[in-house]
Short mmCIF file of C-alpha atoms in Angstrom, two decimals:
data_model
loop_
_atom_site.label_atom_id
_atom_site.label_comp_id
_atom_site.label_asym_id
_atom_site.label_seq_id
_atom_site.Cartn_x
_atom_site.Cartn_y
_atom_site.Cartn_z
CA MET A 1 4.59 -28.83 -18.23
CA SER A 2 2.35 -30.39 -21.22
CA ASP A 3 2.14 -28.31 -24.40
CA GLN A 4 -1.42 -27.78 -23.42
CA HIS A 5 -0.34 -26.03 -20.46
CA SER A 6 2.38 -23.80 -22.34
CA THR A 7 -0.48 -22.52 -25.08
CA PHE A 8 -2.56 -21.69 -21.68
CA GLY A 9 0.29 -19.25 -20.42
CA THR A 10 0.84 -17.29 -23.77
CA GLU A 11 -2.82 -17.01 -24.14
CA ALA A 12 -3.62 -16.39 -20.62
CA GLN A 13 -0.93 -13.05 -21.11
CA GLY A 14 -2.67 -11.55 -23.56
CA HIS A 15 -5.84 -11.73 -21.35
CA LEU A 16 -4.21 -10.86 -18.27
CA LYS A 17 -3.05 -7.70 -20.28
CA ARG A 18 -6.57 -6.88 -21.61
CA TYR A 19 -7.91 -7.39 -17.93
CA SER A 20 -5.14 -4.87 -16.94
CA ASP A 21 -5.62 -2.17 -19.57
CA ARG A 22 -9.49 -2.12 -18.48
CA LEU A 23 -8.17 -1.53 -15.13
CA LEU A 24 -6.31 1.24 -15.86
CA ASP A 25 -9.08 2.57 -17.56
CA THR A 26 -11.02 3.36 -14.57
CA VAL A 27 -10.16 5.71 -11.63
CA LEU A 28 -10.30 4.44 -8.09
CA PRO A 29 -12.82 6.58 -6.22
CA ASP A 30 -11.92 9.02 -3.45
CA SER A 31 -13.74 7.09 -0.90
CA VAL A 32 -16.39 4.47 -0.01
CA ILE A 33 -19.01 7.13 0.38
CA SER A 34 -18.36 8.70 -3.33
CA VAL A 35 -19.35 5.24 -4.33
CA LEU A 36 -22.80 5.20 -2.79
CA ASP A 37 -22.92 9.06 -3.81
CA GLN A 38 -22.58 8.35 -7.48
CA ALA A 39 -24.79 5.32 -7.85
CA ALA A 40 -28.02 7.26 -5.76
CA ALA A 41 -27.46 10.42 -8.19
CA ASN A 42 -27.22 8.12 -11.62
CA HIS A 43 -30.29 5.75 -10.39
CA PRO A 44 -31.92 6.93 -6.80
CA ASP A 45 -35.16 4.41 -7.66
CA ARG A 46 -33.32 1.11 -8.27
CA ILE A 47 -32.94 -1.22 -5.80
CA ALA A 48 -29.90 -1.44 -3.90
CA VAL A 49 -30.62 -4.74 -1.72
CA ASN A 50 -33.32 -6.76 -1.79
CA TRP A 51 -33.89 -8.94 1.19
CA PHE A 52 -36.21 -11.20 -0.81
CA GLU A 53 -37.40 -13.23 1.95
CA THR A 54 -38.49 -10.55 4.14
CA GLY A 55 -39.87 -8.03 1.90
CA ARG A 56 -37.58 -5.53 3.05
CA GLN A 57 -35.85 -3.12 0.25
CA LEU A 58 -33.58 -0.30 0.12
CA SER A 59 -33.24 1.83 -3.16
CA TYR A 60 -30.09 3.75 -3.47
CA GLY A 61 -31.85 7.16 -2.92
CA ALA A 62 -33.54 5.81 0.31
CA LEU A 63 -30.19 4.23 1.12
CA LYS A 64 -28.10 7.35 0.73
CA VAL A 65 -30.61 9.33 2.89
CA ASN A 66 -30.45 6.74 5.82
CA VAL A 67 -26.57 6.53 5.76
CA ASP A 68 -26.60 10.88 5.60
CA ALA A 69 -29.13 10.69 8.65
CA VAL A 70 -27.07 8.08 10.56
CA ALA A 71 -23.74 9.54 9.84
CA ALA A 72 -24.73 12.99 11.03
CA ASN A 73 -26.41 11.25 14.40
CA LEU A 74 -23.91 9.13 15.33
CA MET A 75 -21.46 12.36 14.64
CA ASN A 76 -23.91 14.38 17.31
CA LEU A 77 -23.39 11.27 19.80
CA GLY A 78 -19.28 11.57 19.71
CA VAL A 79 -18.53 9.10 17.02
CA ARG A 80 -15.71 10.82 15.23
CA LYS A 81 -12.71 9.60 12.43
CA HIS A 82 -10.89 6.92 13.39
CA THR A 83 -13.27 6.02 16.61
CA HIS A 84 -13.76 2.11 16.92
CA VAL A 85 -17.25 0.99 16.80
CA ALA A 86 -18.31 -2.83 17.71
CA VAL A 87 -21.04 -3.60 15.47
CA MET A 88 -22.48 -7.21 16.17
CA LEU A 89 -25.31 -7.35 13.25
CA SER A 90 -26.48 -9.83 10.68
CA PHE A 91 -26.53 -8.68 7.02
CA SER A 92 -29.81 -6.38 7.64
CA PRO A 93 -30.72 -3.18 6.25
CA GLU A 94 -29.24 -1.61 9.65
CA TRP A 95 -25.81 -3.06 8.78
CA VAL A 96 -25.70 -2.00 5.43
CA THR A 97 -26.79 1.37 6.39
CA LEU A 98 -24.21 1.61 9.01
CA PHE A 99 -21.54 -0.05 7.43
CA LEU A 100 -21.36 2.90 5.22
CA ALA A 101 -22.37 5.63 7.60
CA LEU A 102 -19.19 4.80 9.25
CA ALA A 103 -17.23 4.67 6.19
CA LYS A 104 -18.68 8.47 5.72
CA LEU A 105 -17.34 9.40 8.84
CA GLY A 106 -13.95 7.72 8.82
CA ALA A 107 -14.68 5.69 11.96
CA VAL A 108 -13.49 2.15 12.45
CA ASN A 109 -16.01 -0.58 12.17
CA VAL A 110 -15.33 -3.49 14.31
CA PRO A 111 -17.26 -6.39 13.05
CA ILE A 112 -18.57 -9.08 15.68
CA ASN A 113 -19.26 -12.85 14.95
CA THR A 114 -22.98 -13.00 16.34
CA ALA A 115 -22.03 -16.49 17.19
CA TYR A 116 -19.75 -15.00 20.01
CA THR A 117 -20.06 -16.40 23.81
CA ALA A 118 -19.53 -13.54 26.44
CA HIS A 119 -16.02 -14.77 26.69
CA GLU A 120 -14.86 -14.09 23.52
CA LEU A 121 -16.84 -10.88 23.18
CA GLU A 122 -15.50 -9.57 26.38
CA TYR A 123 -11.88 -10.30 24.71
CA ILE A 124 -12.44 -8.81 21.15
CA LEU A 125 -13.89 -5.61 22.41
CA GLY A 126 -11.37 -4.99 24.84
CA PHE A 127 -8.57 -6.09 22.07
CA SER A 128 -10.15 -3.87 19.23
CA ASP A 129 -10.58 -0.74 21.84
CA ALA A 130 -14.13 -0.32 21.21
CA GLN A 131 -15.92 2.79 22.29
CA PHE A 132 -19.25 2.23 20.53
CA ALA A 133 -21.24 -0.64 20.39
CA ILE A 134 -23.98 -1.68 18.07
CA ALA A 135 -25.73 -4.67 18.32
CA GLU A 136 -29.01 -6.63 17.48
CA SER A 137 -31.21 -6.33 20.92
CA GLU A 138 -30.72 -10.47 21.45
CA TYR A 139 -26.98 -9.59 22.31
CA THR A 140 -27.58 -6.32 24.19
CA ALA A 141 -28.11 -7.40 27.58
CA THR A 142 -24.69 -9.58 27.23
CA LEU A 143 -22.91 -6.66 26.10
CA ALA A 144 -23.78 -4.53 28.93
CA LYS A 145 -22.34 -6.91 31.26
CA ILE A 146 -19.12 -7.11 29.68
CA ALA A 147 -18.97 -3.45 29.47
CA ASP A 148 -18.66 -2.99 32.89
CA ALA A 149 -14.95 -4.59 32.67
CA LEU A 150 -13.96 -2.42 30.02
CA PRO A 151 -12.46 0.75 30.21
CA LEU A 152 -13.61 2.44 26.88
CA LEU A 153 -17.31 0.98 26.75
CA ASP A 154 -20.26 1.61 28.94
CA THR A 155 -23.65 0.97 28.16
CA SER A 156 -24.48 4.35 27.33
CA ARG A 157 -22.58 3.86 24.57
CA ILE A 158 -24.35 0.68 23.41
CA LEU A 159 -27.19 1.04 20.92
CA GLU A 160 -29.98 -1.55 20.26
CA VAL A 161 -31.20 -2.84 17.09
CA GLY A 162 -34.76 -4.27 17.31
CA ASP A 163 -37.64 -3.34 19.54
CA PRO A 164 -36.94 -0.76 21.94
CA SER A 165 -36.31 -1.19 25.21
CA ASP A 166 -35.57 1.20 27.94
CA ASP A 167 -32.01 0.23 28.85
CA PHE A 168 -30.70 1.36 25.34
CA ASP A 169 -31.05 4.03 22.55
CA ASN A 170 -32.25 2.62 19.62
CA PHE A 171 -30.96 2.41 15.82
CA GLU A 172 -34.28 3.75 14.84
CA ASP A 173 -33.36 7.07 16.68
CA LEU A 174 -30.39 7.50 14.29
CA LEU A 175 -32.39 7.21 11.08
CA LYS A 176 -34.34 10.98 12.76
CA PRO A 177 -33.82 13.85 9.59
CA VAL A 178 -31.22 16.03 10.69
CA SER A 179 -31.01 19.64 9.34
CA ASP A 180 -27.44 19.73 8.84
CA ILE A 181 -25.94 16.27 7.83
CA SER A 182 -22.56 17.65 6.69
CA ILE A 183 -19.66 16.00 8.02
CA PRO A 184 -17.39 18.62 8.82
CA TRP A 185 -14.14 16.24 8.19
CA SER A 186 -13.68 14.05 4.61
CA ALA A 187 -12.76 10.24 4.71
CA SER A 188 -10.37 9.02 2.18
CA ALA A 189 -8.74 5.54 0.83
CA THR A 190 -6.16 5.85 3.29
CA ASP A 191 -8.47 6.04 6.03
CA LEU A 192 -8.66 2.70 8.45
CA MET A 193 -12.25 1.78 7.90
CA THR A 194 -12.39 -1.84 9.39
CA PHE A 195 -10.42 -4.26 12.04
CA GLN A 196 -11.48 -7.47 9.74
CA PRO A 197 -11.06 -10.65 12.22
CA THR A 198 -9.35 -13.67 10.82
CA SER A 199 -11.54 -17.28 10.80
CA GLY A 200 -10.70 -17.39 14.29
CA THR A 201 -10.52 -21.17 13.57
CA THR A 202 -7.35 -21.52 16.49
CA GLY A 203 -7.71 -19.63 19.12
CA PHE A 204 -8.66 -15.79 19.23
CA PRO A 205 -8.66 -14.39 15.74
CA LYS A 206 -6.34 -11.47 15.24
CA LEU A 207 -7.53 -8.24 13.46
CA CYS A 208 -6.55 -6.85 9.83
CA MET A 209 -6.48 -3.44 9.75
CA LEU A 210 -8.09 -2.72 6.33
CA PRO A 211 -8.45 0.58 4.81
CA GLN A 212 -11.13 2.04 2.60
CA GLY A 213 -8.92 1.69 -0.67
CA TYR A 214 -8.89 -2.11 0.21
CA TRP A 215 -12.80 -2.45 -0.10
CA LEU A 216 -12.46 0.22 -3.17
CA ARG A 217 -9.85 -2.24 -4.79
CA MET A 218 -11.09 -5.21 -4.44
CA ALA A 219 -14.16 -4.12 -6.01
CA GLN A 220 -12.93 -2.04 -8.74
CA ARG A 221 -10.75 -5.32 -9.91
CA GLU A 222 -13.78 -7.26 -10.05
CA CYS A 223 -15.63 -4.61 -12.08
CA ALA A 224 -12.52 -4.51 -14.52
CA PHE A 225 -11.93 -8.23 -14.43
CA TYR A 226 -15.39 -9.72 -14.69
CA ALA A 227 -18.47 -8.00 -13.49
CA VAL A 228 -18.62 -4.77 -16.32
CA PRO A 229 -17.32 -7.02 -19.47
CA LEU A 230 -20.05 -9.77 -18.44
CA GLY A 231 -22.91 -7.64 -17.75
CA VAL A 232 -23.87 -8.28 -13.98
CA GLU A 233 -26.33 -6.70 -12.33
CA ARG A 234 -27.99 -9.02 -10.10
CA ILE A 235 -25.71 -10.25 -7.05
CA LEU A 236 -26.72 -12.99 -4.56
CA ILE A 237 -24.85 -12.46 -1.62
CA TRP A 238 -25.48 -15.25 1.34
CA GLN A 239 -22.13 -14.91 3.53
CA PRO A 240 -22.64 -12.99 6.56
CA PRO A 241 -21.44 -9.21 7.14
CA TYR A 242 -18.33 -9.94 9.69
CA TYR A 243 -16.06 -11.72 7.21
CA MET A 244 -14.70 -10.35 3.87
CA ALA A 245 -16.99 -12.15 1.75
CA GLY A 246 -20.30 -10.14 2.67
CA PRO A 247 -18.77 -6.65 2.76
CA PHE A 248 -17.02 -7.02 -0.60
CA ARG A 249 -19.65 -8.05 -2.51
CA LEU A 250 -21.69 -5.15 -0.86
CA MET A 251 -19.11 -3.00 -2.45
CA LEU A 252 -19.16 -4.87 -5.76
CA THR A 253 -23.17 -4.02 -5.76
CA LEU A 254 -22.66 -0.27 -5.46
CA PHE A 255 -19.73 -0.03 -8.01
CA LEU A 256 -21.75 -1.60 -10.40
CA GLY A 257 -25.15 0.42 -9.42
CA GLY A 258 -26.85 -3.15 -9.31
CA THR A 259 -28.99 -5.27 -6.81
CA ALA A 260 -27.96 -7.44 -4.13
CA PHE A 261 -29.82 -9.89 -3.04
CA VAL A 262 -29.68 -11.40 0.67
CA PRO A 263 -31.47 -13.97 2.20
CA GLN A 264 -32.16 -14.67 5.77
CA LYS A 265 -29.56 -17.42 6.24
CA MET A 266 -28.06 -19.85 3.82
CA SER A 267 -29.86 -22.78 2.71
CA VAL A 268 -28.34 -25.58 0.62
CA THR A 269 -31.68 -26.71 -0.18
CA LYS A 270 -33.54 -23.43 -1.66
CA PHE A 271 -29.87 -22.13 -2.88
CA ALA A 272 -30.71 -23.20 -6.94
CA ASP A 273 -34.34 -21.83 -6.51
CA TRP A 274 -32.77 -18.52 -5.35
CA LEU A 275 -30.35 -18.53 -8.32
CA ALA A 276 -33.21 -19.14 -11.06
CA ASP A 277 -35.69 -17.04 -9.21
CA TYR A 278 -34.26 -13.83 -9.09
CA GLY A 279 -32.13 -14.07 -12.23
CA ILE A 280 -28.74 -13.88 -10.61
CA HIS A 281 -25.86 -13.09 -12.32
CA TYR A 282 -23.16 -13.79 -9.82
CA CYS A 283 -22.42 -15.26 -6.55
CA THR A 284 -19.77 -17.38 -4.96
CA PHE A 285 -21.04 -21.04 -5.73
CA PRO A 286 -20.07 -23.37 -2.50
CA GLU A 287 -18.88 -26.89 -3.69
CA TRP A 288 -21.05 -28.42 -0.45
CA ALA A 289 -24.08 -26.82 -2.29
CA PHE A 290 -23.44 -28.30 -5.90
CA ARG A 291 -22.60 -32.01 -4.26
CA ALA A 292 -25.84 -32.11 -2.70
CA GLN A 293 -27.84 -30.42 -5.06
CA LYS A 294 -26.58 -31.27 -8.34
CA LYS A 295 -29.35 -33.22 -9.74
CA ARG A 296 -31.47 -30.32 -9.19
CA LEU A 297 -29.47 -27.94 -11.20
CA LEU A 298 -30.33 -30.30 -14.23
CA ASP A 299 -34.27 -28.60 -14.04
CA LYS A 300 -33.14 -25.03 -13.53
CA ASN A 301 -32.84 -22.26 -16.07
CA PHE A 302 -29.91 -19.73 -14.60
CA GLU A 303 -28.72 -16.47 -15.70
CA LEU A 304 -25.39 -16.71 -13.88
CA LYS A 305 -22.77 -14.89 -15.96
CA TYR A 306 -20.24 -16.49 -13.94
CA VAL A 307 -19.77 -18.15 -10.55
CA HIS A 308 -16.47 -18.17 -8.22
CA THR A 309 -15.74 -21.85 -6.89
CA PHE A 310 -13.29 -20.96 -4.66
CA ALA A 311 -11.16 -23.80 -3.49
CA TRP A 312 -13.68 -26.51 -5.39
CA THR A 313 -11.83 -29.89 -5.99
CA ALA A 314 -10.83 -30.27 -9.56
CA GLU A 315 -13.35 -33.01 -10.29
CA SER A 316 -16.36 -31.02 -8.61
CA GLN A 317 -15.55 -28.09 -10.80
CA SER A 318 -15.29 -30.21 -14.18
CA ALA A 319 -18.80 -31.94 -13.38
CA PHE A 320 -20.52 -28.32 -12.50
CA PHE A 321 -18.88 -26.87 -15.80
CA LYS A 322 -20.01 -29.75 -17.66
CA GLN A 323 -23.56 -29.80 -16.44
CA THR A 324 -24.50 -26.08 -16.38
CA SER A 325 -21.55 -24.26 -18.79
CA ILE A 326 -21.51 -21.68 -16.18
CA PRO A 327 -18.17 -19.97 -16.36
CA CYS A 328 -16.06 -20.99 -13.15
CA VAL A 329 -13.44 -18.03 -11.70
CA GLU A 330 -11.06 -19.86 -9.40
CA GLY A 331 -8.61 -17.75 -7.28
CA PHE A 332 -6.99 -17.45 -3.77
CA GLY A 333 -7.35 -14.67 -1.12
CA MET A 334 -7.43 -14.21 2.15
CA SER A 335 -8.55 -11.33 4.46
CA GLU A 336 -5.01 -9.94 4.54
CA ILE A 337 -4.42 -9.70 0.83
CA GLY A 338 -7.85 -9.31 -0.97
CA LEU A 339 -7.90 -11.74 -4.15
CA VAL A 340 -4.92 -12.19 -5.96
CA SER A 341 -4.69 -14.73 -8.01
CA ILE A 342 -7.39 -15.20 -11.10
CA THR A 343 -8.36 -17.45 -14.09
CA PRO A 344 -9.66 -15.65 -17.39
CA VAL A 345 -13.17 -16.78 -18.50
CA GLU A 346 -11.95 -16.63 -21.84
CA ILE A 347 -10.10 -20.10 -21.48
CA PRO A 348 -12.45 -22.54 -20.52
CA GLU A 349 -9.64 -25.47 -20.02
CA LEU A 350 -8.37 -23.99 -16.91
CA VAL A 351 -11.77 -25.32 -15.62
CA GLY A 352 -11.22 -28.78 -13.87
CA LEU A 353 -7.21 -28.48 -13.43
CA GLY A 354 -7.49 -27.75 -9.72
CA THR A 355 -5.17 -24.36 -10.16
CA CYS A 356 -6.10 -21.06 -8.26
CA GLY A 357 -4.85 -19.34 -11.69
CA PHE A 358 -2.61 -16.52 -12.74
CA VAL A 359 -1.48 -13.77 -10.40
CA ALA A 360 -3.90 -10.79 -11.10
CA PRO A 361 -2.65 -7.22 -12.49
CA GLU A 362 -1.23 -5.09 -9.53
CA SER A 363 -0.60 -8.26 -7.11
CA GLU A 364 2.79 -9.87 -6.60
CA MET A 365 2.71 -13.67 -6.23
CA CYS A 366 6.29 -15.87 -5.42
CA VAL A 367 7.06 -19.15 -4.12
CA PHE A 368 9.44 -19.35 -1.16
CA ASP A 369 11.85 -21.88 0.52
CA ASP A 370 11.92 -21.82 4.47
CA ASP A 371 14.97 -19.42 4.08
CA PHE A 372 13.10 -16.98 1.36
CA ASN A 373 14.73 -18.09 -1.25
CA GLU A 374 12.73 -18.36 -4.33
CA VAL A 375 12.08 -22.02 -5.48
CA ASP A 376 12.53 -23.04 -9.03
CA ASP A 377 8.60 -23.82 -10.91
CA GLY A 378 7.35 -27.66 -9.96
CA LYS A 379 8.59 -27.27 -6.28
CA MET A 380 6.57 -26.66 -3.46
CA GLY A 381 7.14 -23.55 -1.20
CA GLU A 382 5.50 -20.74 1.16
CA LEU A 383 3.49 -18.54 -1.06
CA ALA A 384 4.04 -14.61 -0.14
CA ILE A 385 2.23 -11.80 -1.78
CA ALA A 386 2.97 -8.28 -2.60
CA GLY A 387 0.84 -5.60 -4.10
CA SER A 388 -1.66 -3.02 -3.57
CA THR A 389 -4.86 -4.78 -1.59
CA VAL A 390 -2.34 -6.34 1.03
CA PHE A 391 -3.63 -4.84 4.58
CA ASP A 392 -1.75 -2.45 6.62
CA GLY A 393 -1.17 -5.23 9.37
CA TYR A 394 -2.76 -6.62 12.48
CA TYR A 395 -3.70 -4.35 14.93
CA LYS A 396 -1.94 -4.31 18.31
CA ALA A 397 -0.11 -7.54 17.22
CA ALA A 398 3.71 -6.71 16.55
CA THR A 399 4.74 -10.30 17.02
CA ALA A 400 2.35 -11.88 14.38
CA ASN A 401 3.01 -8.81 12.16
CA SER A 402 7.32 -9.48 12.43
CA ASP A 403 6.22 -13.11 11.60
CA SER A 404 3.83 -12.66 8.56
CA PHE A 405 5.80 -10.29 6.90
CA HIS A 406 9.14 -10.57 4.93
CA GLY A 407 10.17 -7.01 3.84
CA ARG A 408 7.09 -5.80 1.46
CA TRP A 409 6.00 -9.73 1.31
CA PHE A 410 3.27 -10.98 3.54
CA ARG A 411 3.94 -14.64 4.31
CA THR A 412 0.50 -16.50 3.93
CA GLY A 413 1.35 -20.08 5.41
CA ASP A 414 0.45 -21.72 2.41
CA TYR A 415 2.29 -24.08 0.60
CA PHE A 416 1.99 -23.98 -3.32
CA ILE A 417 3.54 -24.68 -6.65
CA ARG A 418 3.70 -22.66 -9.44
CA ASP A 419 4.46 -24.55 -12.79
CA ALA A 420 6.52 -22.96 -15.83
CA ALA A 421 2.92 -21.78 -17.40
CA GLY A 422 2.41 -19.24 -14.56
CA LEU A 423 -0.60 -21.16 -12.95
CA PHE A 424 -0.68 -21.77 -8.83
CA TYR A 425 -1.97 -24.71 -7.13
CA PHE A 426 -2.79 -24.73 -3.49
CA LYS A 427 -1.07 -27.74 -1.86
CA GLY A 428 -2.10 -26.96 2.16
CA ARG A 429 -1.81 -25.21 5.05
CA LYS A 430 1.60 -25.28 6.92
CA LYS A 431 -0.34 -25.77 10.21
CA GLU A 432 -2.53 -28.60 8.60
CA LEU A 433 0.41 -30.82 7.67
CA ILE A 434 0.47 -34.28 9.17
CA LYS A 435 3.65 -35.80 10.01
CA ARG A 436 3.75 -39.56 9.97
CA SER A 437 7.10 -41.25 10.48
CA GLY A 438 8.65 -38.35 9.21
CA GLU A 439 6.66 -37.96 6.08
CA ASN A 440 4.63 -34.83 5.31
CA THR A 441 1.21 -35.70 4.57
CA SER A 442 -1.27 -32.40 3.12
CA ALA A 443 -4.99 -32.77 4.63
CA ARG A 444 -6.10 -30.96 1.89
CA GLU A 445 -4.36 -33.84 -0.65
CA VAL A 446 -6.21 -36.58 1.31
CA GLU A 447 -9.55 -34.80 1.44
CA GLU A 448 -9.64 -34.32 -2.47
CA ALA A 449 -9.01 -37.96 -3.10
CA ILE A 450 -11.54 -39.09 -0.96
CA LEU A 451 -14.13 -36.53 -2.34
CA GLY A 452 -13.87 -38.70 -5.54
CA LEU A 453 -16.23 -41.10 -4.09
CA GLU A 454 -19.94 -39.69 -5.66
CA ASN A 455 -21.71 -40.55 -1.99
CA VAL A 456 -19.31 -38.13 -0.05
CA ALA A 457 -20.51 -34.53 0.72
CA GLU A 458 -17.53 -33.71 2.67
CA VAL A 459 -14.23 -34.52 4.10
CA ALA A 460 -12.03 -33.06 7.07
CA ALA A 461 -8.35 -34.81 7.52
CA ILE A 462 -6.60 -33.81 10.35
CA PRO A 463 -4.00 -35.68 12.60
CA VAL A 464 -3.87 -37.54 15.66
CA ALA A 465 -1.58 -38.55 18.36
CA ASP A 466 0.33 -41.87 17.66
CA GLU A 467 3.21 -42.85 19.65
CA ALA A 468 5.03 -45.14 17.35
CA ARG A 469 4.34 -42.74 14.10
CA ASN A 470 4.27 -39.27 15.80
CA GLU A 471 0.91 -38.83 14.13
CA GLU A 472 -1.46 -40.46 12.05
CA VAL A 473 -4.12 -39.45 9.38
CA LYS A 474 -7.93 -39.42 10.63
CA VAL A 475 -10.79 -38.55 8.06
CA VAL A 476 -14.05 -37.44 9.11
CA VAL A 477 -16.23 -37.88 6.26
CA ARG A 478 -19.79 -36.56 5.72
CA LEU A 479 -21.80 -38.47 3.38
CA LEU A 480 -24.85 -37.02 1.28
CA ASP A 481 -28.30 -36.54 3.14
CA GLY A 482 -30.20 -39.88 3.96
CA LEU A 483 -26.88 -41.92 3.32
CA SER A 484 -24.96 -44.18 6.12
CA ASP A 485 -21.39 -45.97 5.83
CA VAL A 486 -23.24 -49.09 4.65
CA ASP A 487 -23.71 -46.70 1.16
CA CYS A 488 -20.10 -45.57 1.63
CA SER A 489 -17.79 -48.14 3.40
CA PRO A 490 -14.23 -47.97 4.96
CA ALA A 491 -13.17 -50.42 2.41
CA GLU A 492 -14.18 -48.09 -0.34
CA ILE A 493 -12.52 -44.93 0.91
CA MET A 494 -9.26 -46.89 1.22
CA ALA A 495 -9.58 -48.21 -1.94
CA ILE A 496 -9.99 -44.70 -3.41
CA CYS A 497 -7.38 -43.54 -1.51
CA GLN A 498 -4.84 -46.63 -1.90
CA GLU A 499 -5.62 -45.63 -5.80
CA ARG A 500 -4.43 -41.97 -5.40
CA LEU A 501 -2.39 -41.48 -2.63
CA ALA A 502 1.34 -42.82 -1.51
CA ARG A 503 1.29 -45.35 1.09
CA PHE A 504 2.07 -43.08 3.82
CA LYS A 505 -0.73 -40.91 3.29
CA TRP A 506 -3.43 -43.51 3.70
CA PRO A 507 -5.56 -42.89 7.10
CA ARG A 508 -5.81 -44.81 10.27
CA TYR A 509 -8.61 -43.92 11.14
CA ILE A 510 -11.99 -43.05 9.40
CA ALA A 511 -15.16 -41.55 11.12
CA TYR A 512 -18.51 -40.59 10.14
CA CYS A 513 -20.40 -37.57 10.99
CA SER A 514 -23.49 -36.04 10.62
CA ASP A 515 -22.31 -32.43 10.23
CA TYR A 516 -18.80 -30.53 11.70
CA PRO A 517 -18.52 -27.88 13.88
CA ARG A 518 -18.64 -24.57 12.00
CA THR A 519 -17.60 -21.29 11.39
CA PRO A 520 -20.80 -18.89 10.26
CA THR A 521 -18.57 -19.07 6.35
CA ARG A 522 -19.36 -22.48 7.05
CA LYS A 523 -15.58 -23.25 7.51
CA ILE A 524 -14.78 -26.55 9.30
CA LYS A 525 -13.46 -25.95 12.74
CA LYS A 526 -10.99 -28.98 12.82
CA LEU A 527 -9.68 -28.32 16.14
CA LEU A 528 -13.24 -29.40 17.42
CA LEU A 529 -13.09 -32.43 15.57
CA LEU A 530 -10.20 -33.90 18.09
CA ILE A 531 -12.71 -33.87 21.06
CA GLU A 532 -13.40 -37.18 22.31
CA ASP A 533 -16.97 -38.31 22.04
CA ASN A 534 -17.92 -35.95 19.26
CA PRO A 535 -21.82 -35.75 19.21
CA LEU A 536 -21.90 -35.18 15.73
CA ILE A 537 -19.52 -38.75 14.83
CA TYR A 538 -21.83 -41.51 14.91
CA LYS A 539 -19.18 -44.08 13.72
CA GLU A 540 -15.42 -44.59 13.32
CA TYR A 541 -13.33 -47.25 12.33
CA ASP A 542 -9.84 -48.18 12.87
CA VAL A 543 -8.55 -49.42 9.80
CA HIS A 544 -6.12 -51.84 11.11
CA ASN A 545 -8.99 -53.59 12.80
CA ILE A 546 -10.94 -53.91 9.75
CA GLU A 547 -10.75 -57.63 8.12
#
């Protein structure tokens, strides 16, 4: 470890102590609904959420009125504490209202990906034991067909968001005023709030049991560490509501009493304009948006106080910070654990190191070997997490819970290294190791090497079967818009791999694609890249056949 890294560790401890003190100076709210109640009391006329492309808005006062009405009307329909309610909505005013109304009732929100097929819907609705379903009108007919096969759901408990029809009760009816909005029970931080699905990139998703306290602590920590000290008021939320990123940023907005700005859908070409036009203070800035639009950023005046640059390459993060001077905050998180590592903004030298940062206050991070012995600094092993944000386990998944927990430690399935300064470095997924002739190659390491080429937008490294070597490395490359393999040839890709990687990590196969199969949060579905004759791939090379 360099002397500079030692200095980082010493300096960071002072900043982390202050972060911890700020956290201890705050009180965790009793429930999610109490956060809304407080914000509505403090500034009822302030806009809570602004859907700026459609002109729809909700003030804190209007949002509270809607939430109280929807909660009371749902209770009258039979929704009680712990009732499982499937929600298949985009990040709309109806979703925001419903998210908070279900929290007020202490019901369990089962977020449903709007891209799911009928087959996936039948699985998730049945497995989650959903008793009610609320969906946008384009999905209700499919839900009704599936409901016939499910013991706990029937069409009378499916509510529709959109134009009214004769087949389903409409969400608008839930907004009608009720003379008595009181709920004869209360929800608390320990009550189960969501069955948050895992990404589901390799088969059906598991359901993470997340209590209200999970969401409260996530927002409380972000406020104490960054958002309040840096003066954040306006937040851009481009992520969908059925993964943790969307609800977390809504909760952060409510804690701050700020305003969330929500587009209809993510747009790489409009992203920089949104940030500048609406004076956004904070967002998650995706690396692919920077790589595609970095020249346009020079022409923009941003009010960003900081951005999260999760999983960026060190080179991109350095280039972004050099170009914009906007503080970049890294970290490591999962649906199961929340965000457990942080980088103090007071140490800009951490930008571009490729680190996930230091362990956050109230969290514990440790690197273990296969026998669950802690490894020495500088040695690679599996990261395990303990602390206040760890989830309650997977719903109806005893084997997964047994495999994922070792006592109080949650096993992430990710390879990490911790250095002597206490900085953690992600090295790849255990399941994304490519095993070639007895050598293990991290897909991430190969991807980061190739992302060093200026014309490359994204890379996915995947294993392909090989009789002689067990597996070979294949990379699927997406170039910047308008470019082809002529602009970034296989020879250039091999040259940077030969410069930066050991020989056994060099790719055997290089493919070029127009895009990737993706999840709604734009994660690449690598499994689908293995399909032969993939229409997204327009050129493939076997390096052994290139002269």
